[in-house]
Coordinates of C-alpha atoms and ligand atoms in Angstrom, one line a residue:
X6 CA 51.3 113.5 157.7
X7 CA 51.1 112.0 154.4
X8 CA 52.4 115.0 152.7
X9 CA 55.0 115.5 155.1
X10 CA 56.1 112.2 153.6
X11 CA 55.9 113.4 150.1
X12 CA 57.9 116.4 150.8
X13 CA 60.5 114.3 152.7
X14 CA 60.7 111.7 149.9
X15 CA 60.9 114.7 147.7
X16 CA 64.1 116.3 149.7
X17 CA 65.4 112.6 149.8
X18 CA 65.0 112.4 145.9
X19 CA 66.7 115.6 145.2
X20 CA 69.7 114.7 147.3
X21 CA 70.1 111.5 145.6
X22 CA 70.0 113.2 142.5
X23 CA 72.8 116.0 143.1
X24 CA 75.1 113.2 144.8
X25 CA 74.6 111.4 141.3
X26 CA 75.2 114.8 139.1
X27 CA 78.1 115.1 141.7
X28 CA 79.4 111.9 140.6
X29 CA 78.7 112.1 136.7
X30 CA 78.3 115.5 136.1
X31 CA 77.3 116.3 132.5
X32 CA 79.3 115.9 129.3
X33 CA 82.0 117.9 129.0
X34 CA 81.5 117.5 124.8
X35 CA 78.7 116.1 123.1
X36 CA 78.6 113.5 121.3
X37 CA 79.9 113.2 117.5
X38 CA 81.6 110.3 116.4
X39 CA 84.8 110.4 114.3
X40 CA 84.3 108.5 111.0
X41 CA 85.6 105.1 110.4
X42 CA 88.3 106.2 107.9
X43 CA 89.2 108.6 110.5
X44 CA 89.3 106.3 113.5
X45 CA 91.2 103.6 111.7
X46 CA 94.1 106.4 111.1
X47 CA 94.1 107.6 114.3
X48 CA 94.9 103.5 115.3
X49 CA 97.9 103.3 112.7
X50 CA 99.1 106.3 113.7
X51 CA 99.4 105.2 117.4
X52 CA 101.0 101.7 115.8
X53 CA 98.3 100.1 117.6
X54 CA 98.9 96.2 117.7
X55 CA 98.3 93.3 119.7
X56 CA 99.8 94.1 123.2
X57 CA 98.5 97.3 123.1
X58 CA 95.4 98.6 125.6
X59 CA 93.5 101.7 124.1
X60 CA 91.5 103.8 126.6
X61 CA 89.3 106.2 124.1
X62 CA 88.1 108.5 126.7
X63 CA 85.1 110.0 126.0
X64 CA 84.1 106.9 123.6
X65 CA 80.6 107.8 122.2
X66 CA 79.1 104.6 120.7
X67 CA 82.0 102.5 121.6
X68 CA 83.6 102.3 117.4
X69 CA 87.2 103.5 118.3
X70 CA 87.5 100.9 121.1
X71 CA 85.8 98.3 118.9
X72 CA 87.8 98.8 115.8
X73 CA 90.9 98.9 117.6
X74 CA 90.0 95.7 119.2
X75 CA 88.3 93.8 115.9
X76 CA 90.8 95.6 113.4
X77 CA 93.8 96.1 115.4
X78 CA 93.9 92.8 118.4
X79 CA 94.0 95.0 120.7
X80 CA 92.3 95.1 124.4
X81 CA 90.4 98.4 124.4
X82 CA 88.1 100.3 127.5
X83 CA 86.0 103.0 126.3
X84 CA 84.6 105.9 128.9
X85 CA 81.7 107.6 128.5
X86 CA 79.8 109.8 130.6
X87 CA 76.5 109.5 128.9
X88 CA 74.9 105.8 129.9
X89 CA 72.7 105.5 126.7
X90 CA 75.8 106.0 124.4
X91 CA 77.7 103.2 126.8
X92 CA 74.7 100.8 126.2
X93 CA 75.1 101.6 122.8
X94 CA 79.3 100.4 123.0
X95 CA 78.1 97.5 124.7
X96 CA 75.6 96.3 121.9
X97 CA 78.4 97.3 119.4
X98 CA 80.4 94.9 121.1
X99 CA 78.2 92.1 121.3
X100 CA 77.5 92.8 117.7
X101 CA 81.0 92.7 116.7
X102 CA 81.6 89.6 119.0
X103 CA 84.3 91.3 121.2
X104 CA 83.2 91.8 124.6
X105 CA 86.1 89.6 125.6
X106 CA 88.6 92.4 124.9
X107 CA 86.5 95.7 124.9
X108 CA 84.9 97.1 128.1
X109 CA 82.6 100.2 128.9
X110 CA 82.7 102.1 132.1
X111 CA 80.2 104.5 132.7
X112 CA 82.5 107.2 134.1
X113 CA 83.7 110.9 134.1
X114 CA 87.1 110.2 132.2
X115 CA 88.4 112.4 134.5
X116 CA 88.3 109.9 137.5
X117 CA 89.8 107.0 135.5
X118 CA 92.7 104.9 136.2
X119 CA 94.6 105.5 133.3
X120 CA 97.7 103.4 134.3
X121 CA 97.2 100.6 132.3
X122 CA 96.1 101.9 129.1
X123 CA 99.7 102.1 126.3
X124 CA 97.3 104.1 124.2
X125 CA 94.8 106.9 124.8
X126 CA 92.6 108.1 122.2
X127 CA 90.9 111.0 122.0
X128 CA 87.9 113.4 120.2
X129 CA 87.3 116.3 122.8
X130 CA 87.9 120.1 122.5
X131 CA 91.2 121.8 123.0
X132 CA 90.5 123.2 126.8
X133 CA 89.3 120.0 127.6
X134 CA 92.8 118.4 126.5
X135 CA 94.4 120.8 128.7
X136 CA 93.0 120.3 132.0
X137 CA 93.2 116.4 130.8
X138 CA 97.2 116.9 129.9
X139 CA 98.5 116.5 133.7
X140 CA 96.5 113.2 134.1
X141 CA 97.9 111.7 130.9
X142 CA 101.8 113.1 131.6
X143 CA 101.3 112.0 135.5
X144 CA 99.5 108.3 135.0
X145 CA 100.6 107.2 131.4
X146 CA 104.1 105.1 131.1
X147 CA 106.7 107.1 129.3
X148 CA 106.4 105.9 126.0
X149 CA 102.4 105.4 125.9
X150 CA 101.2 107.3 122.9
X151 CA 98.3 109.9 122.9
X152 CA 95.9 110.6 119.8
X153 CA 93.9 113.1 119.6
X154 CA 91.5 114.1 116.7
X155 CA 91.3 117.7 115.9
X156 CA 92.5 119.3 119.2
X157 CA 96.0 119.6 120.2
X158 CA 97.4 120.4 123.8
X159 CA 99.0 123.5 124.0
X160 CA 102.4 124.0 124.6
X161 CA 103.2 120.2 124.5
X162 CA 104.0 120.2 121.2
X163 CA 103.2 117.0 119.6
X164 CA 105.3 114.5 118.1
X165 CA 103.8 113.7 114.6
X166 CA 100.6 115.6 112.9
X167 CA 98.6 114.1 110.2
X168 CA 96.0 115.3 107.8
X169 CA 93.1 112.6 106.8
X170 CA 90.3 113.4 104.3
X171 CA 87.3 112.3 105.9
X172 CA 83.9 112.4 103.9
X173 CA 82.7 115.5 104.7
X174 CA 86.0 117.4 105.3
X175 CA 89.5 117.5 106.4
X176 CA 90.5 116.2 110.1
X177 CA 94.0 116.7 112.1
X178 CA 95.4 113.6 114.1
X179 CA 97.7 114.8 116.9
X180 CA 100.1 112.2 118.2
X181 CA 102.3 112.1 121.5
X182 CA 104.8 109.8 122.9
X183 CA 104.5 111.0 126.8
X184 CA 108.1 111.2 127.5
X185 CA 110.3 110.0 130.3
X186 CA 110.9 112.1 133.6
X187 CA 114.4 113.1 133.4
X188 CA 115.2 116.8 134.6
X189 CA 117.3 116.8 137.1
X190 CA 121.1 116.2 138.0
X191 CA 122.5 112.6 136.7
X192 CA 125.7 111.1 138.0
X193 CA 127.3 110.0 134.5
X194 CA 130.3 107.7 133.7
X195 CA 131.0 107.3 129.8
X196 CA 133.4 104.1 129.8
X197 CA 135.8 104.5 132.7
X198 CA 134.9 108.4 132.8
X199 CA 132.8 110.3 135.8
X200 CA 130.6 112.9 134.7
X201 CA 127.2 115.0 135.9
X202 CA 124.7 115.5 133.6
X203 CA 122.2 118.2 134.1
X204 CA 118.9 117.8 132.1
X205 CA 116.2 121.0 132.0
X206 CA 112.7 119.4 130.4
X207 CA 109.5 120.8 129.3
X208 CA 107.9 117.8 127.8
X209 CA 110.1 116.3 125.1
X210 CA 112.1 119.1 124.7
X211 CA 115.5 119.0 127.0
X212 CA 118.6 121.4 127.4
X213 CA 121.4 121.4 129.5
X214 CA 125.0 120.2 129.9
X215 CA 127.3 117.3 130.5
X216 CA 130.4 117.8 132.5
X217 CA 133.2 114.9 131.7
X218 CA 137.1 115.5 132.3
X219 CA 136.9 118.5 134.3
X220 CA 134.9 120.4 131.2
X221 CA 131.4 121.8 130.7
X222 CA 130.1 120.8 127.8
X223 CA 126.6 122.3 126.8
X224 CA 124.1 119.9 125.2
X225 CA 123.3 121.0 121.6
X226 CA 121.3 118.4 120.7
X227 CA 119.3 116.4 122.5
X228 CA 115.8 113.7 121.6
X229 CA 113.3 112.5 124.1
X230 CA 110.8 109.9 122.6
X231 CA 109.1 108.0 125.5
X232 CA 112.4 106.5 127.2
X233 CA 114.4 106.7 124.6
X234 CA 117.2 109.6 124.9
X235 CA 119.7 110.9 122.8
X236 CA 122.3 113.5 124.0
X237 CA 125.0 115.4 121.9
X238 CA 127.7 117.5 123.8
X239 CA 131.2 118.3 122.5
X240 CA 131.0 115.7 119.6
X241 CA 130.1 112.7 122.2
X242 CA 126.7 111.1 121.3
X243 CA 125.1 109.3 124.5
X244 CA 122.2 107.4 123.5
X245 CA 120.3 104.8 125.5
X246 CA 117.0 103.9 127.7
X247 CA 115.5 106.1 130.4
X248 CA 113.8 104.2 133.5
X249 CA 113.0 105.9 136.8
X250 CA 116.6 106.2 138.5
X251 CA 118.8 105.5 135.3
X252 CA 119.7 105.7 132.4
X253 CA 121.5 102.7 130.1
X254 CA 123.0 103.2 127.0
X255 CA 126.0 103.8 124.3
X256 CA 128.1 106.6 123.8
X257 CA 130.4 107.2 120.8
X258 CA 132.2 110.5 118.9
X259 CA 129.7 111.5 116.4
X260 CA 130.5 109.7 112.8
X261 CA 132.8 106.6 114.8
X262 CA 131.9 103.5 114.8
X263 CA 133.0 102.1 118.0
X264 CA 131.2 102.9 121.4
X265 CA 131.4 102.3 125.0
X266 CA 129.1 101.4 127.7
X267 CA 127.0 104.6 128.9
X268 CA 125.2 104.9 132.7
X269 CA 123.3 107.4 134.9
X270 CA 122.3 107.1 138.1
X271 CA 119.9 109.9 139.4
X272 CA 121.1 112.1 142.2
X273 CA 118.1 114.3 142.3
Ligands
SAM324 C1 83.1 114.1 120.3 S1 82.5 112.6 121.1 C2 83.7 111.4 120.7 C3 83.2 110.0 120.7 C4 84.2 109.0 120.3 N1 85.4 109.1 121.0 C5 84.6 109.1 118.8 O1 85.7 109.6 118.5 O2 83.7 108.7 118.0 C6 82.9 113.0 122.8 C7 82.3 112.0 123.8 O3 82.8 112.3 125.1 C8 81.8 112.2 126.1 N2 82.2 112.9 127.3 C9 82.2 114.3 127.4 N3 82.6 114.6 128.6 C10 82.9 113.5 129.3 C11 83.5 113.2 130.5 N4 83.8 114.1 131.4 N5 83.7 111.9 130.9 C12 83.4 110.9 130.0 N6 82.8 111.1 128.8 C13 82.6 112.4 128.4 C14 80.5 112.7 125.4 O4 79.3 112.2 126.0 C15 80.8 112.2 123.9 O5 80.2 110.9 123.8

């Protein structure tokens, strides 16, 4: 009887223990920490500041989230699969006297809620970063900015790459600005002019053409950074903000100096 116990308890044990695994399976890195010089240039170049919320994902003993809180004013949330290292961020914390602004879940970073964060930071491996890349382009606000140390992410291309000594070698920061959602057919009016605009995208790169006074014109220059767009076609420059369902902005012949008011309205 009593060993028929055991055995159960045993079963129950083991059950417990793959729901857990199930739930925080292991690391998908281990754990080295970038170096301090290192971290603080991965927070300039992601011009963190005050307002901003950095999730490191993957935070290790908790230093990016507490510099960029003690160094930066920033509110930070660090995620880290492996509860001794989030212990660790917690005591770093404490040490540093932010626990106000700097929190540690003790989560798979791939389950996080990443809608809040303006700024993600992060020291993983290159396949990691590209089964992370839909999370970060589908939860991030256009205009959030990604950092990664050392790995980049494919064929998103990023937007600025930097090159920091460190004191045992040479690192690469990676930055991104996830950009707006904007392929697709815009109704357009330039002043007292009705248009279509027709945006292709693949990330921050865009193609495509603006019709205005009965003429095609094909884009042949065109910037996405976050929501901010600029379109050239046939000499007109369009320039303005990008939110879901419009667009708001100036347009202007290249080189002039006066400009009239610019809209789009999505129609698909
Ligand atoms: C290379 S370390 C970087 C630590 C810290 N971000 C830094 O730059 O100093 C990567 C960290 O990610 C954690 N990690 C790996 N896979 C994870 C996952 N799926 N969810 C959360 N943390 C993970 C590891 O335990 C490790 O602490």
């Amino acid at each position: 009887m009593k060993r028929r116990a055991a055995v159960l308890g045993l079963l129950l044990a083991a059950a417990g223990c793959a729901e857990l695994r199930a739930r925080y399976p292991g690391p998908d890195v281990v754990f080295i920490a970038t170096p301090d010089g290192v971290t603080a240039e991965m927070l300039k170049l992601a011009s963190v500041t005050g307002r901003d919320v950095v999730y490191d994902l993957g935070s290790g003993d908790g230093r990016v989230v507490v510099m960029a809180v003690r160094d930066f004013g920033a509110r930070g949330v660090g995620v880290e699969i492996d509860p001794q290292l989030v212990q660790a961020s917690r005591d770093r914390a404490f040490g540093a006297g932010v626990t106000e602004r700097a929190m540690f879940l003790w989560q798979d970073l791939f389950v996080t809620d990443l809608r809040e964060a303006t700024v993600v930071t992060i020291y993983l491996r290159d396949d990691v970063n590209l089964r992370l890349r839909p999370k970060l382009l589908r939860e991030l606000a256009p205009g959030s900015r990604v950092v990664s140390h050392d790995f980049d992410m494919g064929d998103w291309r990023p937007d600025r790459v930097q090159r920091v000594r460190g004191p045992h070698r040479d690192h690469t920061l990676y930055l991104w600005l996830v950009p707006a959602d904007v392929a697709g057919l815009w109704r357009t009016r330039v002043g007292e002019r009705e248009g279509v605009l027709n945006l292709s995208q693949r990330y921050q790169t865009l193609g495509g053409s603006l019709s205005l006074d009965g003429r095609e014109l094909i884009l042949t220059d065109a910037i996405l950074r976050g929501d901010r767009i600029t379109l050239t076609a046939g000499g007109l420059v369009l320039s303005g903000r990008v939110s879901p369902e419009a667009m708001e902005g100036d347009a202007g012949e290249r080189g002039a100096v006066s400009t009239q008011a610019w809209t789009s309205r999505r129609v698909h």
